[in-house]
Amino acid sequence: TQSGILTVDNTAPTLTAVTVTPDAFSPNGDTVRDATTIAFNSNEAGTFSVNVINAGSVIVRHIGPSALVAGLNSAVWNGRNDANVLVPDAFYTVEIRATDSAGNLQTAQRSVLVDTQQPAAPSLVSPADNAILNVSPSFNWLAASDPSPSSGVLYDLIITNVGTATTSTIAD
């Protein structure tokens, strides 16, 4: 007879620091925010995959399986489905599925917004268009009509100053 020690592993990997960056992206081919990175830490090795799920609970994109390492892991989604077609603008659930070498499964989910529409520029409320001012102006803006997060959107403000044009960049 032989004797030995049998270890039973029934503990799933631990997933921490789960992020989707950016959490709103615009895969429209302009090289700005065209993809999002799904990143997380795991306490043990194995395999992982990522499912992108639409509001109807349908998996539109499956990424992986990939090697799961103890430490930082990541995958990139380009906003396309499994047929390589751009998905419609909407919120999606990103589901990470990590399995260790014993077959124990852990999942984590985050939301991401696909938004390929250009944000609407804000409207200048005052001073009036083509106004002639003798003082340093103060500008009042009407908010853009873009319903999605628009952090980092820049606009050009062109001010004509006695026959010379000056362009200033302003942030939304």
mmCIF file of C-alpha atoms in Angstrom:
data_model
loop_
_atom_site.group_PDB
_atom_site.id
_atom_site.type_symbol
_atom_site.label_atom_id
_atom_site.label_comp_id
_atom_site.label_asym_id
_atom_site.label_seq_id
_atom_site.Cartn_x
_atom_site.Cartn_y
_atom_site.Cartn_z
ATOM 1 C CA THR A 1 0.000 0.000 0.000
ATOM 2 C CA GLN A 2 0.965 3.564 -0.568
ATOM 3 C CA SER A 3 0.193 6.551 1.546
ATOM 4 C CA GLY A 4 0.180 10.215 0.696
ATOM 5 C CA ILE A 5 -1.489 13.534 1.241
ATOM 6 C CA LEU A 6 -4.461 14.536 -0.820
ATOM 7 C CA THR A 7 -5.244 18.227 -1.088
ATOM 8 C CA VAL A 8 -8.707 19.234 -2.205
ATOM 9 C CA ASP A 9 -8.981 22.699 -3.784
ATOM 10 C CA ASN A 10 -12.540 23.957 -3.770
ATOM 11 C CA THR A 11 -11.743 27.664 -3.515
ATOM 12 C CA ALA A 12 -12.299 29.814 -6.586
ATOM 13 C CA PRO A 13 -9.719 32.404 -7.600
ATOM 14 C CA THR A 14 -10.125 35.819 -6.019
ATOM 15 C CA LEU A 15 -10.602 38.697 -8.491
ATOM 16 C CA THR A 16 -9.748 42.184 -7.249
ATOM 17 C CA ALA A 17 -9.235 45.663 -8.718
ATOM 18 C CA VAL A 18 -11.638 44.898 -11.573
ATOM 19 C CA THR A 19 -11.770 47.831 -14.002
ATOM 20 C CA VAL A 20 -13.092 48.656 -17.466
ATOM 21 C CA THR A 21 -11.133 51.628 -18.803
ATOM 22 C CA PRO A 22 -12.536 53.743 -20.248
ATOM 23 C CA ASP A 23 -16.022 52.795 -19.062
ATOM 24 C CA ALA A 24 -17.486 54.741 -22.003
ATOM 25 C CA PHE A 25 -15.791 54.403 -25.373
ATOM 26 C CA SER A 26 -16.387 55.272 -28.994
ATOM 27 C CA PRO A 27 -15.193 52.598 -31.449
ATOM 28 C CA ASN A 28 -15.712 54.793 -34.524
ATOM 29 C CA GLY A 29 -12.237 54.503 -36.054
ATOM 30 C CA ASP A 30 -10.991 57.986 -35.119
ATOM 31 C CA THR A 31 -8.213 56.492 -32.887
ATOM 32 C CA VAL A 32 -9.669 58.236 -29.811
ATOM 33 C CA ARG A 33 -11.167 55.849 -27.231
ATOM 34 C CA ASP A 34 -11.694 53.180 -29.899
ATOM 35 C CA ALA A 35 -11.359 50.278 -27.432
ATOM 36 C CA THR A 36 -11.717 49.527 -23.753
ATOM 37 C CA THR A 37 -9.408 47.502 -21.521
ATOM 38 C CA ILE A 38 -10.792 45.035 -18.990
ATOM 39 C CA ALA A 39 -8.244 44.546 -16.203
ATOM 40 C CA PHE A 40 -8.188 42.681 -12.889
ATOM 41 C CA ASN A 41 -5.907 40.964 -10.410
ATOM 42 C CA SER A 42 -6.115 37.283 -9.563
ATOM 43 C CA ASN A 43 -4.579 35.458 -6.617
ATOM 44 C CA GLU A 44 -3.861 32.309 -8.637
ATOM 45 C CA ALA A 45 -3.217 30.968 -12.127
ATOM 46 C CA GLY A 46 -5.593 29.214 -14.525
ATOM 47 C CA THR A 47 -7.588 30.506 -17.495
ATOM 48 C CA PHE A 48 -9.989 33.386 -18.016
ATOM 49 C CA SER A 49 -12.414 34.610 -20.628
ATOM 50 C CA VAL A 50 -14.527 37.721 -21.068
ATOM 51 C CA ASN A 51 -18.142 37.813 -22.217
ATOM 52 C CA VAL A 52 -19.731 41.044 -23.412
ATOM 53 C CA ILE A 53 -23.481 40.844 -22.808
ATOM 54 C CA ASN A 54 -26.181 43.130 -24.229
ATOM 55 C CA ALA A 55 -29.334 44.359 -22.457
ATOM 56 C CA GLY A 56 -31.205 41.280 -23.730
ATOM 57 C CA SER A 57 -28.742 39.007 -21.841
ATOM 58 C CA VAL A 58 -27.214 37.791 -25.123
ATOM 59 C CA ILE A 59 -23.443 37.287 -25.317
ATOM 60 C CA VAL A 60 -22.405 39.456 -28.257
ATOM 61 C CA ARG A 61 -18.644 38.951 -27.874
ATOM 62 C CA HIS A 62 -16.567 36.204 -26.286
ATOM 63 C CA ILE A 63 -12.877 36.914 -25.716
ATOM 64 C CA GLY A 64 -10.586 34.050 -24.727
ATOM 65 C CA PRO A 65 -9.835 31.718 -23.183
ATOM 66 C CA SER A 66 -6.555 33.310 -22.111
ATOM 67 C CA ALA A 67 -3.946 32.345 -19.547
ATOM 68 C CA LEU A 68 -4.814 33.576 -16.051
ATOM 69 C CA VAL A 69 -1.751 34.586 -14.053
ATOM 70 C CA ALA A 70 -1.429 35.330 -10.373
ATOM 71 C CA GLY A 71 -1.316 39.124 -10.581
ATOM 72 C CA LEU A 72 -2.505 41.550 -13.248
ATOM 73 C CA ASN A 73 -4.575 40.224 -16.177
ATOM 74 C CA SER A 74 -6.238 42.132 -18.997
ATOM 75 C CA ALA A 75 -8.186 41.872 -22.236
ATOM 76 C CA VAL A 76 -9.151 44.492 -24.813
ATOM 77 C CA TRP A 77 -12.575 44.855 -26.455
ATOM 78 C CA ASN A 78 -12.848 46.863 -29.674
ATOM 79 C CA GLY A 79 -16.636 47.273 -29.633
ATOM 80 C CA ARG A 80 -17.223 44.522 -32.180
ATOM 81 C CA ASN A 81 -19.269 41.336 -31.853
ATOM 82 C CA ASP A 82 -18.137 37.784 -32.629
ATOM 83 C CA ALA A 83 -18.906 38.401 -36.341
ATOM 84 C CA ASN A 84 -16.526 41.437 -36.242
ATOM 85 C CA VAL A 85 -19.445 43.870 -36.683
ATOM 86 C CA LEU A 86 -19.611 47.039 -34.578
ATOM 87 C CA VAL A 87 -22.248 46.637 -31.849
ATOM 88 C CA PRO A 88 -25.057 49.212 -31.493
ATOM 89 C CA ASP A 89 -24.613 52.119 -29.102
ATOM 90 C CA ALA A 90 -25.795 50.942 -25.678
ATOM 91 C CA PHE A 91 -24.703 49.857 -22.228
ATOM 92 C CA TYR A 92 -23.148 46.381 -22.069
ATOM 93 C CA THR A 93 -22.149 44.102 -19.206
ATOM 94 C CA VAL A 94 -18.578 42.834 -19.253
ATOM 95 C CA GLU A 95 -18.332 39.489 -17.448
ATOM 96 C CA ILE A 96 -14.948 38.056 -16.472
ATOM 97 C CA ARG A 97 -14.882 34.283 -15.939
ATOM 98 C CA ALA A 98 -11.740 33.032 -14.183
ATOM 99 C CA THR A 99 -11.114 29.333 -13.589
ATOM 100 C CA ASP A 100 -8.217 27.894 -11.582
ATOM 101 C CA SER A 101 -6.419 24.627 -12.353
ATOM 102 C CA ALA A 102 -8.873 22.678 -10.149
ATOM 103 C CA GLY A 103 -11.847 23.973 -12.153
ATOM 104 C CA ASN A 104 -13.132 26.441 -9.546
ATOM 105 C CA LEU A 105 -14.923 29.374 -11.228
ATOM 106 C CA GLN A 106 -15.117 33.015 -10.142
ATOM 107 C CA THR A 107 -16.944 35.756 -12.047
ATOM 108 C CA ALA A 108 -16.990 39.546 -11.902
ATOM 109 C CA GLN A 109 -19.079 42.045 -13.868
ATOM 110 C CA ARG A 110 -18.773 45.694 -14.830
ATOM 111 C CA SER A 111 -20.751 47.988 -17.146
ATOM 112 C CA VAL A 112 -19.433 49.745 -20.236
ATOM 113 C CA LEU A 113 -21.047 52.217 -22.626
ATOM 114 C CA VAL A 114 -20.506 52.058 -26.381
ATOM 115 C CA ASP A 115 -21.248 55.497 -27.844
ATOM 116 C CA THR A 116 -20.199 56.241 -31.422
ATOM 117 C CA GLN A 117 -22.210 59.453 -31.737
ATOM 118 C CA GLN A 118 -20.303 62.729 -31.778
ATOM 119 C CA PRO A 119 -21.372 64.951 -28.899
ATOM 120 C CA ALA A 120 -23.399 68.004 -29.790
ATOM 121 C CA ALA A 121 -21.488 71.251 -29.383
ATOM 122 C CA PRO A 122 -22.823 73.657 -26.788
ATOM 123 C CA SER A 123 -24.632 76.764 -27.996
ATOM 124 C CA LEU A 124 -23.393 80.240 -27.194
ATOM 125 C CA VAL A 125 -26.140 82.131 -25.344
ATOM 126 C CA SER A 126 -24.347 85.441 -24.828
ATOM 127 C CA PRO A 127 -22.862 87.614 -26.113
ATOM 128 C CA ALA A 128 -24.960 87.571 -29.269
ATOM 129 C CA ASP A 129 -23.461 86.295 -32.509
ATOM 130 C CA ASN A 130 -21.405 88.977 -34.298
ATOM 131 C CA ALA A 131 -21.582 91.253 -31.230
ATOM 132 C CA ILE A 132 -19.031 94.039 -30.979
ATOM 133 C CA LEU A 133 -17.649 94.297 -27.456
ATOM 134 C CA ASN A 134 -15.437 96.979 -25.935
ATOM 135 C CA VAL A 135 -14.654 94.990 -22.786
ATOM 136 C CA SER A 136 -13.327 91.550 -21.981
ATOM 137 C CA PRO A 137 -16.305 89.299 -22.665
ATOM 138 C CA SER A 138 -17.844 86.694 -20.413
ATOM 139 C CA PHE A 139 -19.311 83.744 -22.319
ATOM 140 C CA ASN A 140 -22.447 81.857 -21.335
ATOM 141 C CA TRP A 141 -23.066 78.414 -22.823
ATOM 142 C CA LEU A 142 -26.167 76.298 -23.229
ATOM 143 C CA ALA A 143 -25.277 72.704 -22.345
ATOM 144 C CA ALA A 144 -24.690 70.202 -25.128
ATOM 145 C CA SER A 145 -27.511 67.786 -25.891
ATOM 146 C CA ASP A 146 -25.265 64.723 -25.591
ATOM 147 C CA PRO A 147 -26.848 62.332 -23.027
ATOM 148 C CA SER A 148 -23.679 60.267 -22.589
ATOM 149 C CA PRO A 149 -20.642 61.030 -20.458
ATOM 150 C CA SER A 150 -18.594 63.587 -22.384
ATOM 151 C CA SER A 151 -15.616 64.247 -20.163
ATOM 152 C CA GLY A 152 -12.642 65.498 -22.066
ATOM 153 C CA VAL A 153 -14.583 66.951 -25.017
ATOM 154 C CA LEU A 154 -12.828 70.009 -26.428
ATOM 155 C CA TYR A 155 -14.296 72.818 -28.523
ATOM 156 C CA ASP A 156 -12.669 75.656 -30.437
ATOM 157 C CA LEU A 157 -13.885 79.160 -29.671
ATOM 158 C CA ILE A 158 -12.997 81.628 -32.408
ATOM 159 C CA ILE A 159 -12.888 85.243 -31.314
ATOM 160 C CA THR A 160 -12.410 87.961 -33.914
ATOM 161 C CA ASN A 161 -10.486 90.870 -32.406
ATOM 162 C CA VAL A 162 -10.348 93.980 -34.633
ATOM 163 C CA GLY A 163 -9.772 92.052 -37.821
ATOM 164 C CA THR A 164 -7.598 89.270 -36.352
ATOM 165 C CA ALA A 165 -8.946 85.869 -35.396
ATOM 166 C CA THR A 166 -7.867 84.111 -32.225
ATOM 167 C CA THR A 167 -8.680 80.468 -31.539
ATOM 168 C CA SER A 168 -8.952 79.246 -27.975
ATOM 169 C CA THR A 169 -9.630 75.673 -26.901
ATOM 170 C CA ILE A 170 -12.152 75.206 -24.134
ATOM 171 C CA ALA A 171 -13.120 72.064 -22.278
ATOM 172 C CA ASP A 172 -16.661 70.825 -21.748
#
